[in-house]
Amino acid sequence: MSIFIDSDTKLVVQGITGRDGSFHTRQMIEYGTQVVAGVTPGKGGQSFDGPDGVEVPIFNSMDRAVAETGANTSVIYVPPAFAGDAILEAADSGVHLVVAITEGVPVLDMARAHAFARDKGVRILGPNCPGLISPGKSKVGILPAQIVAEGPIGVVSRSGTLTYEAVFQLTSVGLGQTTCVGIGGDPLIGTNFIDCLAAFEADPDTTAIVMIGEIGGTDEQDAATYVNAELSKPVVGFIAGQTAPPGRRMGHAGAIISGSAGTAEEKMKAFEDNGIAVAKRPADIVGLIQDALG
Amino acid sequence: MSIFIDSDTKLVVQGITGRDGSFHTRQMIEYGTQVVAGVTPGKGGQSFDGPDGVEVPIFNSMDRAVAETGANTSVIYVPPAFAGDAILEAADSGVHLVVAITEGVPVLDMARAHAFARDKGVRILGPNCPGLISPGKSKVGILPAQIVAEGPIGVVSRSGTLTYEAVFQLTSVGLGQTTCVGIGGDPLIGTNFIDCLAAFEADPDTTAIVMIGEIGGTDEQDAATYVNAELSKPVVGFIAGQTAPPGRRMGHAGAIISGSAGTAEEKMKAFEDNGIAVAKRPADIVGLIQDALG
Amino acid sequence: MDIHEYQAKERFLAAGIPVPPGEIATTPDEAESIASKYGGPVMVKAQVHTGGRGKAGGVKYAKDAAEAREHATKILGMDIKGLRVEKVLVTPAEDIDTEAYVGVLIDRSTQSATFMVSAAGGMDIEQVAETQPDAIRRLAVDPRYGLLPHQAYWLANFLYEDPGLVKQASKAIAQLYRSFVDSGASMTEINPLITTPDGKVKAIDAKMSIDDNELFRRPEVAAMRDSSSEPPSETKAREAGLSYVKLDGSVGCCVNGAGLAMATMDLVKYYGGEPANFLDIGGSSNPDKVVSALEIITSDPNVRAILFNIFGGITRCDDVANGIVEATQRIDMKVPIVIRLTGTNEEKALEILEDAGFSAYTSMDDVVEKAVQLANG
Amino acid sequence: MDIHEYQAKERFLAAGIPVPPGEIATTPDEAESIASKYGGPVMVKAQVHTGGRGKAGGVKYAKDAAEAREHATKILGMDIKGLRVEKVLVTPAEDIDTEAYVGVLIDRSTQSATFMVSAAGGMDIEQVAETQPDAIRRLAVDPRYGLLPHQAYWLANFLYEDPGLVKQASKAIAQLYRSFVDSGASMTEINPLITTPDGKVKAIDAKMSIDDNELFRRPEVAAMRDSSSEPPSETKAREAGLSYVKLDGSVGCCVNGAGLAMATMDLVKYYGGEPANFLDIGGSSNPDKVVSALEIITSDPNVRAILFNIFGGITRCDDVANGIVEATQRIDMKVPIVIRLTGTNEEKALEILEDAGFSAYTSMDDVVEKAVQLANG
């Protein structure tokens, strides 16, 4: 099992003909993801040449792509100026999951897109996220496939390469993953820690969870309370940004300590107070997971 | 029993200090309606002198009025320029029914207000309607109390004085009413025939229903289909506007035949086709109801 | 309130919609000089608030300025469905490849502004709706979000295959929605939206009706009203705050409430008469309003009898009776008046009316039957 | 991106918010002449992108133009939290009756723009939030509807009793929301919003941060950037498309990915060092970016060692290694560099690096420990 995506995932790539879109479409097809359609307005009727002779039909719009291919998930690689509209189009098309990779989407565009997705009952992952991968089943986004392996660990993170670091270490010691989810580094994201924790709790194959947070906001604190109240499975946590100065954005739009709120200390304390084992260094994550699994 | 309002209705009057608002507040209090609050921004803290020594406290805003009096229904007498906002405020305040008397509210304001009310799960009656009365229990709006009587007939109508005509005749022959509802003459109304028919069907005290429509739109046709499919109680119908020319607005913003759609003929035919007895003249309504009741 | 094609085009242009140039002429001379300014062939188009201009001969192609003058001479002053043509629009004739229809109106069932688009443009859209319902694509615009870009694209995609045309049409559709909202419209349409042989999308006709309830906050739109295009009696009624629609019968009707007014007209017909008008005097007993109403009704030479049908609800009947009596004293009545008053204080009211010499009734059927008798007699 | 008080006030004025007049001076002479133009007493206010100006002596009351000159002389060139004051705002001093706080920011939990208002203005709102949480009223603005009039009224009603003040404040609050949205802001505040003895509501201070992601479509807002108010190294990083934040330590960090970059800084601290910066070079192996990054890091005189931490995911490690080698050949390096590269093709990458004479690692802990040793040694 896995969460959010699996071998039934039928993916449409919005922005399939762009530089990033075409590169990652190839990567996803190579991994075995069922990429059933691409969307680029004005290029409907053409097709995308994937690896191994795979041809992906291109449509002008999401409604056609979904109607003609039965896609249930979309991934968005379109530039920030159009990403907000692309998310609205996806949420309106009938897919149930929209993975928004694009970095730099204006936050007010996202406020509207999230409201629209709530109205439509559609899950958004991201924006500004690496996507997700369910090893051996499906990969949607940009996560490097070679660092993952099938196994019992659920990984959820606000970061990209820091997640790879953790996943790589898990895989190195033989701890594979059910699903690795990057929820994104923006202030307004569609899927948060709690959504992923709930899904991992419900997934019978997941036995332990790694949660990687960073400075900014209170998502980790809320997640910690949730873990304490609702989760039966062990959770290991890590927070990046102990040395970050207040008021400065640390790369991610959402990674900023506002006044005294959202510090790493606060988050680590919330983890400890709620029974989450806290890794002091990324290298400690593996050991703590092994302890938790006994 | 009755529909939408009864002796538990606790009413707040928006625009209580205006000419229409103050006049009708007195009429409602005289009828026995529990008018618990008024709202006029800037006049909070004052009070409205009603008949029989009744003092109604005035608040600056709906949220205060509801919080301090437990009002569950509001009626709106504010001028058209502010009525849209007043409806939004009411729908946001915790009341479950908003009766909008005001005529002349821009239709795009109402499109937004209706969407907002749907989001909040609040019923709007109107706008541009006479309100409703549950004889012996409560009156909200401008219907003349002296023409109604307690009894078993449910009355629903798009019109004002034409309804009075029908109700007056019913009362004259001893056929009182559970509730008389004026749904309003605008194109976009919050409560339509079907809502009222469903409520009358569910009301054990209502034994027969009078439905008074007019030209414009397809509400009567839809209601006719609904009656056929869902109602066990007899319905008598009347349609005004057989002699109205196409393309001209007959007073009510919603009373207009667009092209060949929304004619009286079409509506009367829909009534007949769905088992609704059609009165040729207002004077025939009473006889048809008496026939229906056996 | 309807506005003219040329006014709707001004609104469209302000929103960025591609509209060919055009100028208004009120004389053949003006039409000729506008046409010669444009150089090539032009269209001369009657500006009247009614459909079917084309069939009535109100829209003509002119190969040059001299012909434009000829057409303008015929069209100006022409009577189209009872309306006199006072102005023509002179606009360069366009080469047309395809004609589509794009319209927005307020839809009751979805409670929102709703688009209708069809590749079958240049025709009456209602006819298309009846004969080829699949040739129309509809979209209800959620008022919480407005028209979203992918929705405009979805509509445009129904009209054209070519990506360039779809892009232009998407933009025009988004602009049309903006124009609709900014104008406080209840309906607007481009029919036809054309494509030209060189691949341009253009709006060559334009219609717009404004929601009367929006006019108070849009003085620049309210100023577009052209009273010359409606019967003077309707102008006067509007200015007096009355709802009035002129009809062709002989029984003048003066009623309180729109629904009751329609029912009264219907009852006139039921008893063998023809109503001369729809008139709702509202809830007031103010003699000034009654005076205006009577002046308007009596200015119609077809009226042979006048019928008042008043249901006294909140308003007391005796007040209304006094208003009617005072009003009839202030004007010189040449046709018989019959009055029905019922409701609160009706006995007192009937006394007042009978003292003043009126036939007063309490039953709607009785008064209508009497009025028809007087008008037909 | 932060904008200055005077720039935020320009945005406010454009939205209709009542803001007293004011002009910018870059010299004491200018300050004096602006003050004498206004006549009465003025405030001289340092324009810097940081809070706590007042406590630092950057905001002064001047009873006349001569005193304004004196204050400007002191304030211009002053260092406030590491930022040099280049401009002062000279604005008439207002008589103040009450001070309130009105702010809007993007709230993560409600996923919307959220108002905070408090009658306890003139203070740091975070402090108010901690010590008197009940003194703040919050409202999340539903992006589907925007700020509704009754919501603006509800907020204003929390600040004032007097109907006249509530009305003015409602209007200002609605205008502030408009200004927030139109500016593409992520935060804006009026602190304080004052009332004057003659019953006027005015915004006498203004803050606004713009969402960096909005700048591409708002050139007029992007033009408000004042690079003089940030370290030149950060300006350079931004222009090179790098995320860079200068810190005070001695270990220069060059990392791909923001989360990994923060984790690397934390690990530097863990091993007893201090990071000199946050720097995310992104996913690219482009030598130009690496060159810019190295130039920026080496321009910091505190840096004693440079640490690369690269996780090769989609990007191949050998490509990145080649980029680093090429970049270091293009600039003259004076401090030691240690490099950790792991992921796809890491063996090949390590070979390339060692051939070029670098200490190359595969473990993050090892490389950080080594870098700290070099910097501290």
mmCIF file of C-alpha atoms in Angstrom, chain D residues 209 223 357:
data_model
loop_
_atom_site.group_PDB
_atom_site.id
_atom_site.type_symbol
_atom_site.label_atom_id
_atom_site.label_comp_id
_atom_site.label_asym_id
_atom_site.label_seq_id
_atom_site.Cartn_x
_atom_site.Cartn_y
_atom_site.Cartn_z
ATOM 1 C CA SER D 209 6.093 43.787 2.526
ATOM 2 C CA ALA D 223 10.648 49.553 -8.937
ATOM 3 C CA GLY D 357 42.884 18.862 -5.593
#
